[in-house]
């Protein structure tokens, strides 16, 4: 069942240790088949060097295990919640990457301070509200998804244009059109969190990027007029036209 | 004598350089056979790439060498003291991992600021009091164990729920039910010390986790109702129930 | 066409991940044949582990693609501008190396605080002015070159003696007589940015090097009286004479 | 000539990149044959992956090249000065390791804040005075040795008990009874500089170790009563006696 997706999710999971985003088993990636309404996720607590594609667990959008001998990630209810409320995402990743965790522990957004940020995230990456005592005791992992979605709604953010969030006191979640892109976004978040930290120690000036620079970098890589990379009609033309 | 335990202790020692917890020979792991009242420890000053399982030294709970041609770790009296006073631990590790040492040098606890901490340590990891001049001159390594045990007693801490301590001006000790788990705990301490440092530079707000979040994360992984990983009755059920 | 230069530019590009200067595809190196007025540059968005020498794109000094099936780097107009206005440079590199980016985000020069800096950069490495809204919307990448050149002119800097600049909010560009030397200069900038950051956190004293020390270190490695390395008449003689 | 010493110095040089102490060619190790009054040093500017034992240059205590086709390190006059004024050292190493350089740039000693420091350095590692304009122009590398020796004299330090110094605005020199031990000391300095930096950011309290703790750790590893490691009469006995 879903063998190709399992392979894809397996490979995305295996990127996490390579990119320095996880220690031990502290991370998980999932990917969804929207037509079938099923998603595939890493099993809970299995070390990366023992992981195999066939270990991936298949879960439906009620959060029920549909196939697999192993327990799915304990963060499965968070993934379920996000897939249900962010209908255009195809993959989700959760890590405890250390720079993003530092901002989550400080209960601070990862602000947009440089163009690497703007290439991937159109706004600050928000730190979602910490869960209340009641939310934690009632349904911890489900409510972890809920606080992310609520934060995007309250701030009027577009989850496709800003494909990540911190959960305060906990760590980052990132997503994207595919599991692979979700992992890419998680790595970008880690890189810019490190850079932001150092910039914020160097000066107390307000370093937020102006909107026109966010626009330029974000739309250089995304949307109809993108011209970065090889897969768009605009790029070679742009290179010639610009000089 | 104790060949299996020697192999286990050897392998746990070899994890230290792999996990980035030691430079040169600056660390040691031991493991105990509680029935025989004997423990096995790394020899003193032997480089990791020359270490062999049969080099491990067997020591009794009076701190006397029972088997082995080499000198045991110079920290042996600390291990002896801890095994005698923390009767449920099966392995001990001492490192000079740099982030934990930085907190030890600052004479500060590693505070519980994020859920990675809470997954492993139920409270702040305490910085035990620095030794007095008399304690250092009388029995330095033995009193290093004594200050740890005294600190746990004075603060009313449970050494099983918070399986590590800093010795002020010196560095971290960690322990656990097995040598392997002790090394895991030492790595978690190093990771959260790094994250805490950065969070504490980002803001001067009080970032301590609330007790209900410590409870949730700690008991998600420990005890009768744990549901993380593959080895418990609750986890798959939980994944279904939660959504 | 330009097969040797393509090989040289390819090898310089492949140094970027080895030296820890890039994540993913975030960097590019070019090299110029001044006689032909053509330069060779990395294609846009191609991962380093898939890159081949024959993928390099040939561009003229109007910024037009002369040979190559792929789109050139989206930063091509910046390279074109710099080659046109810094006539003695033979190679250019752009990265998003994290320490240099932190200074760029903080809108701060990388100051000359130690002799490693002085060995390669004769002055502070300047943070060029951020682009205005009009400059960004009119010709973003071309104007990125323009702000660098303008900054060198306004401050009276010699682009051969200080072969790098930060673009504020963005990141570093470095250059040199060859693509290989440009990459070397980019790595030096990253190293000294890290050291400067830490020195600036340790103390608020003014740590700028005096001019006579900049002179000594810079001219020990550059110009007619250089005596570092194997390729000059002065060095062995110097070693004898000095004591 | 001196083939064994050349091999030893070669191997010590090759440790520098492995221990993360150098980028490119920025470092050099030498070792001396005190009976012959000759020392062996790395050639100037040769990359580590091209270095061979037979490339090592033989220099006498006047700083004259006695054997070798290549130029010796441009820091040769510093080595000569140190060998002449610190008569018991057998090896010297100079690096630009980044944490030690940060303290040198800040013109600050690396203070004794933890027992890893005390195991190797009996006091703070001093930042020698920056050279004056006259000293730089007259004999830069020779006077680099002079400021180190002068600093040890002025502060009444024992160069065997504190086998390293920073040169302000420049970087660290370390030494020891052999080239290998000198490299070890250079690595310890780098490790404790990193730990000190972080401890000093965590708190503004005075964290200097008390003298009795410096005594305990230093003499646990050095001198007639040392009991760390395998090569002394006291260690096994100590392990037994202490508990």
Coordinates of N, CA and C in Angstrom, one line a residue, chain C residues 117-190:
Chain C
X117 N 42.8 38.5 9.5 CA 42.1 39.5 8.7 C 43.1 40.3 7.8
X118 N 44.1 40.8 8.5 CA 45.1 41.7 7.8 C 45.9 40.9 6.8
X119 N 46.1 39.6 6.9 CA 46.8 38.8 5.9 C 46.1 38.8 4.6
X120 N 44.8 39.0 4.6 CA 44.0 38.9 3.3 C 43.3 40.2 3.0
X121 N 42.8 40.9 4.0 CA 42.0 42.2 3.8 C 42.7 43.3 4.4
X122 N 43.0 44.3 3.6 CA 43.8 45.4 4.1 C 43.0 46.4 4.9
X123 N 41.7 46.3 4.9 CA 40.8 47.2 5.6 C 39.6 46.4 6.2
X124 N 38.7 47.1 6.9 CA 37.5 46.4 7.2 C 36.8 46.0 5.9
X125 N 36.1 44.9 6.0 CA 35.3 44.5 4.8 C 34.0 45.2 4.9
X126 N 33.7 46.1 3.9 CA 32.5 47.0 4.1 C 31.2 46.3 3.9
X127 N 30.2 46.7 4.6 CA 28.8 46.4 4.4 C 28.2 47.4 3.4
X128 N 28.0 47.1 2.2 CA 27.5 48.0 1.2 C 26.0 48.4 1.6
X129 N 25.7 49.6 1.2 CA 24.3 50.1 1.5 C 23.2 49.1 1.0
X130 N 22.2 48.9 1.8 CA 21.0 48.2 1.3 C 20.4 48.9 0.1
X131 N 19.9 48.1 -0.8 CA 19.3 48.7 -2.0 C 18.0 49.4 -1.6
X132 N 17.7 50.5 -2.3 CA 16.4 51.2 -2.1 C 15.3 50.4 -2.8
X133 N 14.0 50.7 -2.5 CA 12.9 50.1 -3.1 C 13.0 50.2 -4.6
X134 N 13.4 51.4 -5.1 CA 13.5 51.6 -6.5 C 14.6 50.7 -7.2
X135 N 15.7 50.6 -6.5 CA 16.8 49.8 -7.0 C 16.4 48.3 -7.1
X136 N 15.7 47.9 -6.1 CA 15.2 46.5 -6.0 C 14.3 46.2 -7.2
X137 N 13.3 47.1 -7.4 CA 12.3 46.8 -8.4 C 12.8 47.0 -9.8
X138 N 13.7 47.9 -10.0 CA 14.2 48.2 -11.3 C 15.1 47.1 -11.9
X139 N 16.2 46.7 -11.1 CA 17.2 45.8 -11.6 C 17.9 45.2 -10.4
X140 N 17.3 44.3 -9.7 CA 17.8 43.9 -8.4 C 19.2 43.4 -8.4
X141 N 19.5 42.4 -9.2 CA 20.8 41.8 -9.2 C 21.9 42.7 -9.8
X142 N 21.5 43.5 -10.8 CA 22.5 44.5 -11.3 C 22.8 45.5 -10.3
X143 N 21.8 46.0 -9.6 CA 22.0 47.0 -8.6 C 22.7 46.5 -7.3
X144 N 22.7 45.2 -7.1 CA 23.5 44.6 -6.1 C 25.0 44.8 -6.4
X145 N 25.4 44.6 -7.6 CA 26.8 45.0 -8.0 C 27.0 46.4 -7.9
X146 N 26.0 47.3 -8.2 CA 26.2 48.7 -8.2 C 26.5 49.2 -6.8
X147 N 25.8 48.7 -5.8 CA 26.0 49.2 -4.4 C 27.3 48.8 -3.9
X148 N 27.8 47.7 -4.3 CA 29.2 47.3 -3.9 C 30.2 48.3 -4.5
X149 N 30.1 48.5 -5.8 CA 31.1 49.3 -6.5 C 31.0 50.8 -5.9
X150 N 29.8 51.2 -5.7 CA 29.6 52.6 -5.1 C 30.2 52.7 -3.7
X151 N 30.0 51.7 -2.9 CA 30.6 51.7 -1.6 C 32.1 51.8 -1.6
X152 N 32.7 51.0 -2.5 CA 34.2 51.1 -2.6 C 34.7 52.5 -3.0
X153 N 33.9 53.1 -3.9 CA 34.3 54.4 -4.4 C 34.1 55.5 -3.3
X154 N 32.9 55.4 -2.7 CA 32.7 56.4 -1.6 C 33.7 56.4 -0.5
X155 N 34.1 55.1 -0.1 CA 35.0 55.0 1.0 C 36.5 55.0 0.6
X156 N 36.7 55.1 -0.7 CA 38.1 55.2 -1.2 C 38.8 53.9 -1.0
X157 N 38.1 52.8 -1.1 CA 38.8 51.5 -0.9 C 39.3 50.9 -2.2
X158 N 40.4 50.1 -2.1 CA 41.0 49.5 -3.2 C 40.5 48.0 -3.3
X159 N 39.8 47.7 -4.4 CA 39.1 46.4 -4.5 C 40.1 45.2 -4.6
X160 N 41.3 45.5 -4.9 CA 42.3 44.4 -5.0 C 42.8 44.1 -3.6
X161 N 43.0 45.2 -2.7 CA 43.5 45.0 -1.4 C 42.4 44.6 -0.4
X162 N 41.2 44.8 -0.7 CA 40.1 44.4 0.2 C 39.1 43.6 -0.7
X163 N 39.4 42.4 -1.0 CA 38.7 41.7 -2.1 C 37.3 41.0 -1.6
X164 N 36.5 41.8 -0.9 CA 35.2 41.2 -0.5 C 34.3 42.4 0.0
X165 N 33.0 42.1 0.0 CA 32.0 43.1 0.5 C 30.8 42.3 1.0
X166 N 30.1 42.9 2.0 CA 28.8 42.4 2.3 C 27.8 43.2 1.6
X167 N 26.7 42.6 1.2 CA 25.5 43.4 0.8 C 24.5 43.3 1.9
X168 N 24.2 44.5 2.5 CA 23.4 44.5 3.7 C 22.1 43.7 3.5
X169 N 21.7 43.0 4.5 CA 20.5 42.2 4.6 C 20.6 40.9 3.7
X170 N 21.7 40.8 3.0 CA 21.8 39.7 2.0 C 23.0 38.8 2.3
X171 N 24.2 39.2 2.0 CA 25.3 38.2 2.2 C 26.6 38.7 1.5
X172 N 27.6 37.9 1.6 CA 28.9 38.3 1.1 C 29.1 38.0 -0.4
X173 N 29.9 38.9 -1.0 CA 30.6 38.6 -2.3 C 32.1 38.7 -2.1
X174 N 32.8 37.8 -2.7 CA 34.3 38.0 -2.7 C 34.8 37.8 -4.1
X175 N 36.0 38.2 -4.3 CA 36.6 38.1 -5.6 C 38.2 38.0 -5.5
X176 N 38.8 37.8 -6.6 CA 40.3 37.7 -6.6 C 40.8 37.5 -8.0
X177 N 42.1 37.4 -8.1 CA 42.7 37.2 -9.4 C 42.2 36.0 -10.2
X178 N 41.8 34.9 -9.4 CA 41.3 33.7 -10.0 C 40.1 33.2 -9.3
X179 N 39.3 32.3 -9.8 CA 38.1 31.8 -9.1 C 38.6 31.1 -7.8
X180 N 39.7 30.4 -7.8 CA 40.2 29.7 -6.6 C 40.5 30.7 -5.5
X181 N 41.2 31.8 -5.9 CA 41.6 32.8 -4.9 C 40.3 33.5 -4.4
X182 N 39.3 33.7 -5.2 CA 38.1 34.3 -4.7 C 37.4 33.4 -3.7
X183 N 37.4 32.1 -3.9 CA 36.9 31.2 -2.9 C 37.7 31.2 -1.6
X184 N 39.0 31.3 -1.7 CA 39.9 31.4 -0.5 C 39.5 32.7 0.3
X185 N 39.3 33.8 -0.4 CA 39.0 35.0 0.2 C 37.6 34.9 0.9
X186 N 36.7 34.2 0.3 CA 35.3 34.1 0.9 C 35.4 33.3 2.2
X187 N 36.3 32.3 2.2 CA 36.5 31.5 3.4 C 37.2 32.3 4.5
X188 N 38.2 33.1 4.2 CA 38.8 33.9 5.2 C 37.8 34.9 5.8
X189 N 37.0 35.5 5.0 CA 35.9 36.4 5.5 C 35.0 35.7 6.5
X190 N 34.6 34.4 6.2 CA 33.8 33.7 7.1 C 34.5 33.4 8.4

